[in-house]
mmCIF file of C-alpha atoms in Angstrom:
data_model
loop_
_atom_site.group_PDB
_atom_site.id
_atom_site.type_symbol
_atom_site.label_atom_id
_atom_site.label_comp_id
_atom_site.label_asym_id
_atom_site.label_seq_id
_atom_site.Cartn_x
_atom_site.Cartn_y
_atom_site.Cartn_z
ATOM 1 C CA UNK A 1 103.955 115.551 188.087
ATOM 2 C CA UNK A 2 106.612 117.604 186.368
ATOM 3 C CA UNK A 3 109.663 115.798 185.005
ATOM 4 C CA UNK A 4 112.851 116.602 186.882
ATOM 5 C CA UNK A 5 115.867 117.190 184.638
ATOM 6 C CA UNK A 6 119.479 116.899 185.807
ATOM 7 C CA UNK A 7 120.471 119.688 183.409
ATOM 8 C CA UNK A 8 118.796 122.905 182.360
ATOM 9 C CA UNK A 9 120.420 122.493 178.928
ATOM 10 C CA UNK A 10 118.849 119.051 178.570
ATOM 11 C CA UNK A 11 115.443 120.389 179.590
ATOM 12 C CA UNK A 12 115.682 123.210 177.044
ATOM 13 C CA UNK A 13 116.641 120.811 174.241
ATOM 14 C CA UNK A 14 113.770 118.453 175.122
ATOM 15 C CA UNK A 15 111.399 121.409 175.171
ATOM 16 C CA UNK A 16 112.434 122.424 171.661
ATOM 17 C CA UNK A 17 112.011 118.926 170.226
ATOM 18 C CA UNK A 18 108.626 118.599 171.936
ATOM 19 C CA UNK A 19 107.386 121.571 169.894
ATOM 20 C CA UNK A 20 107.518 119.415 166.757
ATOM 21 C CA UNK A 21 104.177 117.916 165.612
ATOM 22 C CA UNK A 22 103.569 114.406 166.924
ATOM 23 C CA UNK A 23 106.525 114.560 169.325
ATOM 24 C CA UNK A 24 105.747 114.244 173.027
ATOM 25 C CA UNK A 25 108.216 114.924 175.798
ATOM 26 C CA UNK A 26 109.158 111.240 176.165
ATOM 27 C CA UNK A 27 109.973 110.945 172.474
ATOM 28 C CA UNK A 28 111.763 114.296 172.628
ATOM 29 C CA UNK A 29 113.883 112.982 175.472
ATOM 30 C CA UNK A 30 114.836 109.867 173.467
ATOM 31 C CA UNK A 31 115.826 112.010 170.483
ATOM 32 C CA UNK A 32 117.914 114.384 172.560
ATOM 33 C CA UNK A 33 119.700 111.546 174.367
ATOM 34 C CA UNK A 34 120.347 109.879 171.015
ATOM 35 C CA UNK A 35 121.978 113.062 169.707
ATOM 36 C CA UNK A 36 124.088 113.310 172.850
ATOM 37 C CA UNK A 37 125.511 109.871 172.084
ATOM 38 C CA UNK A 38 126.520 110.919 168.579
ATOM 39 C CA UNK A 39 129.776 112.578 167.617
ATOM 40 C CA UNK A 40 130.077 116.354 167.595
ATOM 41 C CA UNK A 41 130.421 116.233 163.805
ATOM 42 C CA UNK A 42 127.107 114.357 163.420
ATOM 43 C CA UNK A 43 125.227 116.775 165.674
ATOM 44 C CA UNK A 44 126.721 119.798 163.942
ATOM 45 C CA UNK A 45 125.784 118.346 160.533
ATOM 46 C CA UNK A 46 122.208 117.860 161.782
ATOM 47 C CA UNK A 47 121.897 121.388 163.141
ATOM 48 C CA UNK A 48 123.595 122.944 160.108
ATOM 49 C CA UNK A 49 121.184 121.133 157.780
ATOM 50 C CA UNK A 50 118.209 122.626 159.644
ATOM 51 C CA UNK A 51 119.643 126.152 159.693
ATOM 52 C CA UNK A 52 120.635 125.982 156.017
ATOM 53 C CA UNK A 53 117.186 124.682 155.087
ATOM 54 C CA UNK A 54 115.458 127.526 156.886
ATOM 55 C CA UNK A 55 117.687 130.225 155.411
ATOM 56 C CA UNK A 56 118.158 128.989 151.870
ATOM 57 C CA UNK A 57 115.072 126.998 150.855
ATOM 58 C CA UNK A 58 112.930 128.683 148.218
ATOM 59 C CA UNK A 59 109.368 128.356 146.978
ATOM 60 C CA UNK A 60 108.922 127.923 143.242
ATOM 61 C CA UNK A 61 107.646 131.134 141.686
ATOM 62 C CA UNK A 62 105.406 129.104 139.374
ATOM 63 C CA UNK A 63 103.869 126.314 141.449
ATOM 64 C CA UNK A 64 104.895 127.227 145.057
ATOM 65 C CA UNK A 65 106.560 123.872 145.639
ATOM 66 C CA UNK A 66 109.676 123.829 147.830
ATOM 67 C CA UNK A 67 112.791 124.218 145.709
ATOM 68 C CA UNK A 68 116.497 124.971 145.805
ATOM 69 C CA UNK A 69 116.055 127.467 142.950
ATOM 70 C CA UNK A 70 113.510 130.110 141.941
ATOM 71 C CA UNK A 71 111.874 127.643 139.539
ATOM 72 C CA UNK A 72 111.583 124.053 140.759
ATOM 73 C CA UNK A 73 112.887 121.014 138.872
ATOM 74 C CA UNK A 74 109.382 119.946 137.832
ATOM 75 C CA UNK A 75 108.372 123.315 136.366
ATOM 76 C CA UNK A 76 111.714 123.688 134.571
ATOM 77 C CA UNK A 77 111.602 120.169 133.124
ATOM 78 C CA UNK A 78 110.935 120.492 129.356
ATOM 79 C CA UNK A 79 109.477 116.969 129.224
ATOM 80 C CA UNK A 80 106.555 117.861 131.511
ATOM 81 C CA UNK A 81 103.123 118.625 130.047
ATOM 82 C CA UNK A 82 102.663 122.363 130.677
ATOM 83 C CA UNK A 83 99.011 122.238 129.608
ATOM 84 C CA UNK A 84 97.992 120.188 132.658
ATOM 85 C CA UNK A 85 98.154 121.470 136.238
ATOM 86 C CA UNK A 86 97.461 119.285 139.255
ATOM 87 C CA UNK A 87 96.243 121.294 142.252
ATOM 88 C CA UNK A 88 97.351 119.898 145.627
ATOM 89 C CA UNK A 89 97.253 121.038 149.215
ATOM 90 C CA UNK A 90 100.922 120.793 150.147
ATOM 91 C CA UNK A 91 104.347 119.559 149.063
ATOM 92 C CA UNK A 92 103.766 116.147 150.638
ATOM 93 C CA UNK A 93 100.947 115.659 148.137
ATOM 94 C CA UNK A 94 103.283 116.568 145.266
ATOM 95 C CA UNK A 95 105.636 113.859 146.477
ATOM 96 C CA UNK A 96 102.752 111.366 146.801
ATOM 97 C CA UNK A 97 101.523 111.970 143.239
ATOM 98 C CA UNK A 98 105.078 111.895 141.839
ATOM 99 C CA UNK A 99 105.662 108.529 143.506
ATOM 100 C CA UNK A 100 102.809 107.037 141.460
ATOM 101 C CA UNK A 101 104.788 107.765 138.245
ATOM 102 C CA UNK A 102 101.409 108.196 136.530
ATOM 103 C CA UNK A 103 101.396 111.977 136.115
ATOM 104 C CA UNK A 104 103.585 114.014 133.764
ATOM 105 C CA UNK A 105 102.068 117.482 134.061
ATOM 106 C CA UNK A 106 102.808 120.401 136.384
ATOM 107 C CA UNK A 107 101.562 121.202 139.893
ATOM 108 C CA UNK A 108 100.083 124.052 141.870
ATOM 109 C CA UNK A 109 100.553 123.948 145.637
ATOM 110 C CA UNK A 110 97.796 125.819 147.476
ATOM 111 C CA UNK A 111 99.490 125.754 150.860
ATOM 112 C CA UNK A 112 96.389 124.389 152.592
ATOM 113 C CA UNK A 113 92.628 124.149 152.157
ATOM 114 C CA UNK A 114 89.775 126.459 153.064
ATOM 115 C CA UNK A 115 88.950 125.818 156.723
ATOM 116 C CA UNK A 116 86.921 128.491 158.546
ATOM 117 C CA UNK A 117 87.292 126.534 161.814
ATOM 118 C CA UNK A 118 91.059 127.030 161.552
ATOM 119 C CA UNK A 119 90.776 130.597 160.334
ATOM 120 C CA UNK A 120 91.989 129.719 156.824
ATOM 121 C CA UNK A 121 90.175 131.524 154.031
ATOM 122 C CA UNK A 122 90.701 131.698 150.248
ATOM 123 C CA UNK A 123 93.011 134.700 150.588
ATOM 124 C CA UNK A 124 95.378 132.623 152.726
ATOM 125 C CA UNK A 125 95.920 130.142 149.892
ATOM 126 C CA UNK A 126 97.633 130.316 146.483
ATOM 127 C CA UNK A 127 94.340 130.471 144.588
ATOM 128 C CA UNK A 128 94.777 133.848 142.885
ATOM 129 C CA UNK A 129 98.098 132.717 141.385
ATOM 130 C CA UNK A 130 96.332 129.609 140.052
ATOM 131 C CA UNK A 131 93.761 131.826 138.358
ATOM 132 C CA UNK A 132 96.582 133.830 136.783
ATOM 133 C CA UNK A 133 98.217 130.654 135.451
ATOM 134 C CA UNK A 134 94.931 129.675 133.824
ATOM 135 C CA UNK A 135 94.408 133.214 132.535
ATOM 136 C CA UNK A 136 97.722 132.989 130.653
ATOM 137 C CA UNK A 137 96.076 130.497 128.285
ATOM 138 C CA UNK A 138 98.721 127.764 128.454
ATOM 139 C CA UNK A 139 96.747 125.579 130.860
ATOM 140 C CA UNK A 140 94.125 123.341 129.225
ATOM 141 C CA UNK A 141 93.251 121.118 132.200
ATOM 142 C CA UNK A 142 93.227 121.682 135.948
ATOM 143 C CA UNK A 143 93.145 118.507 138.062
ATOM 144 C CA UNK A 144 91.764 119.007 141.553
ATOM 145 C CA UNK A 145 93.713 116.518 143.690
ATOM 146 C CA UNK A 146 92.729 117.650 147.159
ATOM 147 C CA UNK A 147 91.946 115.284 150.021
ATOM 148 C CA UNK A 148 88.377 113.970 150.041
ATOM 149 C CA UNK A 149 87.411 115.837 153.198
ATOM 150 C CA UNK A 150 84.794 118.549 153.710
ATOM 151 C CA UNK A 151 87.540 121.177 153.612
ATOM 152 C CA UNK A 152 88.988 119.689 150.430
ATOM 153 C CA UNK A 153 85.584 119.589 148.743
ATOM 154 C CA UNK A 154 84.853 123.175 149.808
ATOM 155 C CA UNK A 155 88.151 124.276 148.291
ATOM 156 C CA UNK A 156 87.375 122.325 145.096
ATOM 157 C CA UNK A 157 84.059 124.147 144.763
ATOM 158 C CA UNK A 158 85.632 127.558 145.390
ATOM 159 C CA UNK A 159 88.258 126.944 142.707
ATOM 160 C CA UNK A 160 85.540 125.692 140.352
ATOM 161 C CA UNK A 161 83.676 128.984 140.779
ATOM 162 C CA UNK A 162 86.851 131.032 140.269
ATOM 163 C CA UNK A 163 87.745 129.196 137.039
ATOM 164 C CA UNK A 164 84.216 128.877 135.623
ATOM 165 C CA UNK A 165 84.734 131.798 133.246
ATOM 166 C CA UNK A 166 87.806 130.291 131.578
ATOM 167 C CA UNK A 167 88.064 127.828 128.710
ATOM 168 C CA UNK A 168 89.757 125.136 130.787
ATOM 169 C CA UNK A 169 88.835 121.532 131.543
ATOM 170 C CA UNK A 170 88.324 120.972 135.263
ATOM 171 C CA UNK A 171 88.683 117.424 136.590
ATOM 172 C CA UNK A 172 88.825 115.783 140.018
ATOM 173 C CA UNK A 173 90.729 112.627 140.898
ATOM 174 C CA UNK A 174 88.578 109.492 140.914
ATOM 175 C CA UNK A 175 87.159 108.571 144.295
ATOM 176 C CA UNK A 176 89.159 105.416 144.670
ATOM 177 C CA UNK A 177 90.309 107.303 147.752
ATOM 178 C CA UNK A 178 87.948 106.823 150.698
ATOM 179 C CA UNK A 179 85.916 109.814 151.827
ATOM 180 C CA UNK A 180 87.745 111.579 154.632
ATOM 181 C CA UNK A 181 91.166 110.177 153.726
ATOM 182 C CA UNK A 182 94.242 112.383 153.512
ATOM 183 C CA UNK A 183 95.963 112.231 150.123
ATOM 184 C CA UNK A 184 99.476 111.722 151.504
ATOM 185 C CA UNK A 185 98.446 108.518 153.331
ATOM 186 C CA UNK A 186 96.866 106.878 150.282
ATOM 187 C CA UNK A 187 98.791 103.964 148.790
ATOM 188 C CA UNK A 188 100.580 104.680 145.516
ATOM 189 C CA UNK A 189 98.558 102.228 143.407
ATOM 190 C CA UNK A 190 95.206 103.676 144.496
ATOM 191 C CA UNK A 191 96.428 107.241 144.100
ATOM 192 C CA UNK A 192 97.906 106.475 140.680
ATOM 193 C CA UNK A 193 94.645 104.974 139.464
ATOM 194 C CA UNK A 194 92.745 107.968 140.828
ATOM 195 C CA UNK A 195 94.932 110.321 138.789
ATOM 196 C CA UNK A 196 94.601 108.255 135.604
ATOM 197 C CA UNK A 197 90.828 107.799 135.999
ATOM 198 C CA UNK A 198 90.043 111.383 136.974
ATOM 199 C CA UNK A 199 86.572 112.657 136.097
ATOM 200 C CA UNK A 200 85.074 116.019 135.142
ATOM 201 C CA UNK A 201 84.346 118.272 138.112
ATOM 202 C CA UNK A 202 80.851 119.748 137.966
ATOM 203 C CA UNK A 203 80.928 121.881 141.078
ATOM 204 C CA UNK A 204 79.052 119.336 143.198
ATOM 205 C CA UNK A 205 80.307 118.845 146.734
#
């Protein structure tokens, strides 16, 4: 049975919120009604933050992390180890690894993993730019920190093949993370130990 709304404006707002991942129409309704109870200034600040984010956010030209500038704060930090690059799926994984406070190198955000079922192939990811970073000669170690899923392992193997001709150490985070687990949901202690105790990647899936 379709929900009856007293206002077309309310229905439209609920419909927009319901488009967000993990948000059903009931939750969308609660969020919209909450905003209606707030002051005009609060709602305008919320909407302005979203519009400004969409229009002004940048992606780092080096690692593809989200940034306010052309080069992100991590890549431009002179105290970071430029010889080590940690390859992750998305920006949430960058945040997860940073929260461990165990890693002082740079990152490379792929923007996803190879997933034929979802129509995502190697050309849809930032793999070629990773190869170019390695080709420059500054990178001595590439840490593969992708989720321990079939898609993550497939992506690991593809990157391994692409980098096999370069003089670079290729490691994978230790499997303290359960098989099938998403990196962003792993607790910080386990993830930190996995980074510290990373092992050489031999191309085995």
